[in-house]
Each structure stands twice: as structure tokens, then as C-alpha cells.
Amino acid sequence: MELVSRIKLIEVLLEVNQPDEAEIFIMELETHSELTGKDTMTLCVHLAECRYQQRRYNESLELLQPLIDKLETDNYHDAELLAKIRNIIGKVYHQTQDYNNAYYNYRKAFDYTLRFTTQNMLTAHISFNVATTLLRRGNPEDARSYLQFAHDYYKDSNRLVDLAHTIYHQGISYKNSQEFHKAAECFEKAKNILEAQNELKQAIIVSQANASEVITYENPELAIKQLKNCLDAYRSLHDIPRLVHTHSKIAKIYLNQMQIEQAYHDLMEAEQIIQSHSLIESGEVAEYYKIRSSFEYRGKNHNEAIHFANMSYEFFGKIGALKDQIEVIEILVDVYEHQGDFQSALSWEKKRSELYSILFEGKGIL
């Protein structure tokens, strides 16, 4: 009984993100005389979750990949344990921005949940994780059913912060499908819940998405004003990647309004932050490159536009962000056509067609 209680305590500590405390108990139990083979594997999975929460991602993978390979080869019967392992592996890849491998592991985890006798919190978490990778790839419609399952479970369980995150991602899915009214409703609902739960940073992130992706279409001046408020908040939080992202989004709005000088100012602010903090590979920097490429194209600086577009395309390809790659290709095709280099334009058009095939026909996903 003592062993069961202590393993349960480890699970509680991990649930509230206290990996260092959980690790102490795991180490104490590793030599416990009553450990069964199942207990040993459970402790291994919990230690891998500790490593994940401690951002020691390679160590987490080193614990779990050999274990899952053996269990699946042996056709191990415990679907919940298998789902947990695949979900943690998916989370590791997600945090390292390898969305193809994240999606693969989340989907494997979700398939195991179909063997559960009853759906539970783990199912909801996995369903949510599948949805987030589908959104990152550019499949908003495919993400909806997974988000709805997570939404319903979190609502019934009164998991308000998880519910708010799910509603926020529902907003992202509607935004990506250009259903802006539904997106705005989701963003507002998510922000209200997060503010009520004192999750203020997350509420700011939702406000940023609403301003840059929804409000900008109806009231670009208001969108810029709200995004500048987000800048102030991110400065106080010292959130460097989101500072870059927000400056880039402001520049994009100015660019769409043909306010070139203002767009240039925010792009230079973003570039200065990137250089001073030695930011190299991140989604925020790749987004900056994409918007910078569009800016240079508008200014007829074609070589610069190609340079930034290629950097953006390469990174989005590494992380499996297909929709973003397609958007970058649109810029490249326009640039090459304006240069009269129709052979290069055609070559990129073929790549875009291939990516559309992967995105909408599901090729290459599993």
C-alpha cells in the first residue's frame, strides 16, 4: 500500500509541475523491494516526464524510445501505459519544434486511447495535442474534432485553464479557415477565462492572436494599438520571442496598409532583438523572415526577398509547418515572375503543388 501511495504522490507532483520533488521520490523507490516489472516501467515513464518538465528533452527520449520499441515489439497489452509513453515522446518533439515526429507520436498515442475501457484525462490531453500539431501543420478542419473532444472533457471536469487553452486553439482553427467571427468569439471567451484564473500571460497571448489575426481585417488601427499594448506586456515579462513575433505582426499590418516606413521601423526593431539575443531557429524568427521577405518584395529588393524567403522556407520545412511553407512559396513565385525567371517560378509552383498534396490529402503524415 505504501508503494502505491508513493507512486500516486509522484503522479500528483508531476501534474502540478514539480519535477524536482517528483524525481526525489522516484529515486527513493527505484530500489524498493516490492517493485513489480510494471512498477519499474511506470517509474521510468514518470522519470521521463520529469526530464521533459525539466527541459532535458534528449534524456527523456533516451528513457522512452527503447522502452516503447520493446513494448510494441512484444505487443504489450497495457494501452494506457503505451499511450502515456507515446504522448510524452510527442511532447518532447513538440517542444523541439519537430512537428512531424510530434504528430506521429501523438497519433500513435491517440490510437491507443481507442482501446481504453473509458475515456479519461489522458485521452483529453492527447486529443488536444493531436489538434495542436494539426494546426501547426496547417490542417484546421482536421483539428476540430480533436479539439471538441478535449473541450467537452475539460468543461465537464471543470478544468478551466485547459478549457481556455482548448477554446483558444479552436479560435486558431477558425481563423485559419477564415471564419473570423467564430474565431473572435473563441478568443474573447478564452481570454475571459484566463483572466478570471489569473493566467495573465496566456490572456495576453490570446489578445495578441485576436488583434493580429482577426481585428486587423476590420480595424487595423485598433489591431496595432492592441498589439503595442502586448509589446509592453512582453517587455515586462522579458518574453523575447514574442516581442519579435509581435513586432513582425505589427509590420505586416502596416505593410498591408502601405505604410512602408512604419513597417520598416517594426521590422528593424524585430531584427535588433533577434541579433542582440542571438535568436537563430524558432517559429517567431521564421515568421519574421517571411514578413521581411514580403516587405523586400514590395520594395523591389528581389534578391533580399529571395534571401529571407529561403531562410523562412527552410526552417518551416524542418518543423513541418506546411501551410507556412506554402505562404513563403507564394512570395518566391511572385519575386521570380517579376524578375522574368519563369523557370524558377515554375519550379517553386511544383513544390507548392506537392505541399498542397501532402497537406490536403494526408500524404506523408504517418
Coordinates of C-alpha atoms in Angstrom, one line a residue, residues 63-260:
L63 CA 14.5 6.7 -21.5
L64 CA 11.4 6.2 -23.5
Q65 CA 12.3 5.3 -27.1
P66 CA 14.0 2.0 -26.2
L67 CA 11.1 1.2 -23.9
I68 CA 8.3 1.8 -26.4
D69 CA 10.2 0.0 -29.1
K70 CA 10.4 -3.1 -26.9
L71 CA 6.8 -2.9 -25.6
E72 CA 5.4 -2.5 -29.1
T73 CA 7.5 -5.3 -30.5
D74 CA 6.3 -7.6 -27.7
N75 CA 2.6 -6.5 -28.3
Y76 CA 2.4 -5.3 -24.7
H77 CA -1.2 -5.2 -23.5
D78 CA -1.5 -2.1 -21.4
A79 CA -2.8 0.5 -23.7
E80 CA -2.8 3.3 -21.1
L81 CA 1.0 2.9 -20.5
L82 CA 1.7 2.8 -24.2
A83 CA -0.4 5.9 -24.7
K84 CA 1.4 7.8 -21.9
I85 CA 4.8 6.9 -23.4
R86 CA 3.9 8.0 -27.0
N87 CA 2.3 11.2 -25.6
I88 CA 5.5 12.2 -23.7
I89 CA 7.6 11.4 -26.8
G90 CA 5.2 13.6 -28.8
K91 CA 5.6 16.4 -26.3
V92 CA 9.4 16.3 -26.5
Y93 CA 9.3 16.6 -30.2
H94 CA 6.7 19.3 -30.0
Q95 CA 8.9 21.4 -27.7
T96 CA 11.9 20.9 -30.0
Q97 CA 9.6 22.1 -32.9
D98 CA 9.7 18.8 -34.8
Y99 CA 6.0 18.8 -35.6
N100 CA 6.1 15.8 -37.9
N101 CA 7.5 13.5 -35.3
A102 CA 5.3 15.1 -32.6
Y103 CA 2.2 14.4 -34.8
Y104 CA 3.3 10.8 -35.4
N105 CA 3.7 10.1 -31.7
Y106 CA 0.5 11.9 -30.7
R107 CA -1.5 10.0 -33.3
K108 CA 0.0 6.7 -32.1
A109 CA -0.9 7.7 -28.5
F110 CA -4.5 8.6 -29.6
D111 CA -4.9 5.2 -31.4
Y112 CA -4.0 3.5 -28.0
T113 CA -6.8 5.6 -26.3
L114 CA -9.3 3.9 -28.5
R115 CA -8.6 0.7 -26.5
F116 CA -9.4 2.3 -23.2
T117 CA -12.5 1.0 -21.4
T118 CA -13.4 4.6 -20.5
Q119 CA -12.1 7.9 -21.9
N120 CA -10.2 9.9 -19.3
M121 CA -8.0 12.9 -18.7
L122 CA -5.1 11.4 -20.6
T123 CA -7.4 10.9 -23.6
A124 CA -8.3 14.6 -23.5
H125 CA -4.7 15.7 -23.2
I126 CA -3.7 13.5 -26.2
S127 CA -6.6 14.7 -28.2
F128 CA -5.6 18.3 -27.6
N129 CA -2.0 17.6 -28.5
V130 CA -3.0 15.9 -31.8
A131 CA -5.0 19.1 -32.6
T132 CA -2.2 21.5 -31.9
T133 CA 0.1 19.7 -34.3
L134 CA -2.5 19.6 -37.0
L135 CA -3.0 23.3 -36.6
R136 CA 0.8 23.9 -36.8
R137 CA 1.0 21.9 -40.0
G138 CA -2.0 23.8 -41.5
N139 CA -4.9 21.4 -41.1
P140 CA -7.5 23.4 -39.1
E141 CA -10.6 21.4 -40.2
D142 CA -8.9 18.1 -39.2
A143 CA -8.1 19.6 -35.8
R144 CA -11.7 20.4 -34.9
S145 CA -13.0 17.0 -33.8
Y146 CA -10.0 16.5 -31.5
L147 CA -10.4 20.0 -30.0
Q148 CA -14.1 19.4 -29.5
F149 CA -13.5 16.2 -27.5
A150 CA -10.9 17.9 -25.3
H151 CA -13.2 20.9 -24.9
D152 CA -16.1 18.7 -23.7
Y153 CA -14.0 16.7 -21.3
Y154 CA -12.3 19.8 -19.7
K155 CA -15.6 21.5 -19.4
D156 CA -17.3 18.5 -17.7
S157 CA -14.2 18.2 -15.4
N158 CA -14.1 21.9 -14.6
R159 CA -10.5 22.1 -15.9
L160 CA -10.9 25.8 -16.7
V161 CA -7.3 26.7 -17.7
D162 CA -7.2 23.6 -20.0
L163 CA -10.6 24.5 -21.3
A164 CA -9.4 28.1 -22.1
H165 CA -6.4 26.8 -24.0
T166 CA -8.6 24.5 -26.0
I167 CA -11.1 27.3 -26.8
Y168 CA -8.1 29.5 -27.9
H169 CA -6.9 26.8 -30.3
Q170 CA -10.5 26.4 -31.6
G171 CA -10.2 30.1 -32.4
I172 CA -7.0 29.5 -34.2
S173 CA -8.7 26.7 -36.3
Y174 CA -11.5 29.1 -37.2
K175 CA -9.0 31.9 -38.0
N176 CA -7.1 29.5 -40.3
S177 CA -10.3 28.7 -42.1
Q178 CA -11.1 32.4 -42.4
E179 CA -14.2 32.1 -40.1
F180 CA -13.3 35.3 -38.3
H181 CA -16.5 35.9 -36.4
K182 CA -16.2 32.4 -34.8
A183 CA -12.5 33.0 -34.1
A184 CA -13.2 36.3 -32.4
E185 CA -15.8 34.6 -30.1
C186 CA -13.4 31.9 -29.1
F187 CA -10.6 34.3 -28.4
E188 CA -12.8 36.5 -26.3
K189 CA -14.1 33.5 -24.3
A190 CA -10.7 32.1 -23.8
K191 CA -9.3 35.5 -22.6
N192 CA -12.1 35.9 -20.1
I193 CA -11.5 32.5 -18.6
L194 CA -7.7 33.0 -18.4
E195 CA -8.1 36.4 -16.8
A196 CA -10.5 35.0 -14.2
Q197 CA -8.0 32.3 -13.4
N198 CA -5.2 34.9 -13.1
E199 CA -3.4 33.3 -16.1
L200 CA -2.4 36.8 -17.3
K201 CA 0.4 35.9 -19.7
Q202 CA -1.7 33.4 -21.5
A203 CA -4.5 36.0 -21.7
I204 CA -2.0 38.4 -23.4
I205 CA -1.1 35.7 -25.9
V206 CA -4.8 35.3 -26.8
S207 CA -5.2 39.1 -27.1
Q208 CA -2.3 39.2 -29.5
A209 CA -3.8 36.5 -31.7
N210 CA -7.1 38.2 -31.7
A211 CA -5.6 41.6 -32.7
S212 CA -3.1 40.3 -35.3
E213 CA -5.4 37.6 -36.9
V214 CA -9.0 38.9 -36.6
I215 CA -9.3 42.6 -35.6
T216 CA -6.7 43.6 -38.2
Y217 CA -9.2 42.8 -41.0
E218 CA -11.9 45.1 -39.7
N219 CA -9.9 47.8 -37.8
P220 CA -6.2 47.7 -38.5
E221 CA -5.6 50.8 -36.4
L222 CA -7.2 49.2 -33.3
A223 CA -5.2 46.0 -34.0
I224 CA -1.9 47.9 -34.0
K225 CA -2.9 49.7 -30.8
Q226 CA -3.7 46.4 -29.0
L227 CA -0.5 44.8 -30.3
K228 CA 1.5 47.7 -28.9
N229 CA -0.1 47.0 -25.6
C230 CA 1.0 43.4 -25.9
L231 CA 4.6 44.6 -26.6
D232 CA 4.6 46.5 -23.3
A233 CA 3.4 43.3 -21.5
Y234 CA 6.0 41.1 -23.2
R235 CA 8.8 43.6 -22.3
S236 CA 7.8 43.4 -18.7
L237 CA 7.7 39.6 -18.9
H238 CA 11.0 39.6 -20.8
D239 CA 9.4 37.3 -23.4
I240 CA 11.9 37.8 -26.2
P241 CA 10.5 35.5 -28.9
R242 CA 7.0 37.0 -28.5
L243 CA 8.5 40.5 -28.8
V244 CA 9.9 39.5 -32.2
H245 CA 6.7 37.9 -33.2
T246 CA 4.6 41.0 -32.2
H247 CA 6.8 43.5 -33.9
S248 CA 6.6 41.3 -37.1
K249 CA 2.8 41.2 -36.9
I250 CA 2.6 45.0 -36.5
A251 CA 4.9 45.4 -39.5
K252 CA 2.7 43.1 -41.5
I253 CA -0.4 45.2 -40.8
Y254 CA 1.5 48.4 -41.7
L255 CA 2.7 46.7 -44.9
N256 CA -0.9 45.8 -45.8
Q257 CA -1.9 49.4 -45.2
M258 CA 1.0 50.5 -47.5
Q259 CA 2.6 52.4 -44.5
I260 CA 6.0 51.3 -45.6

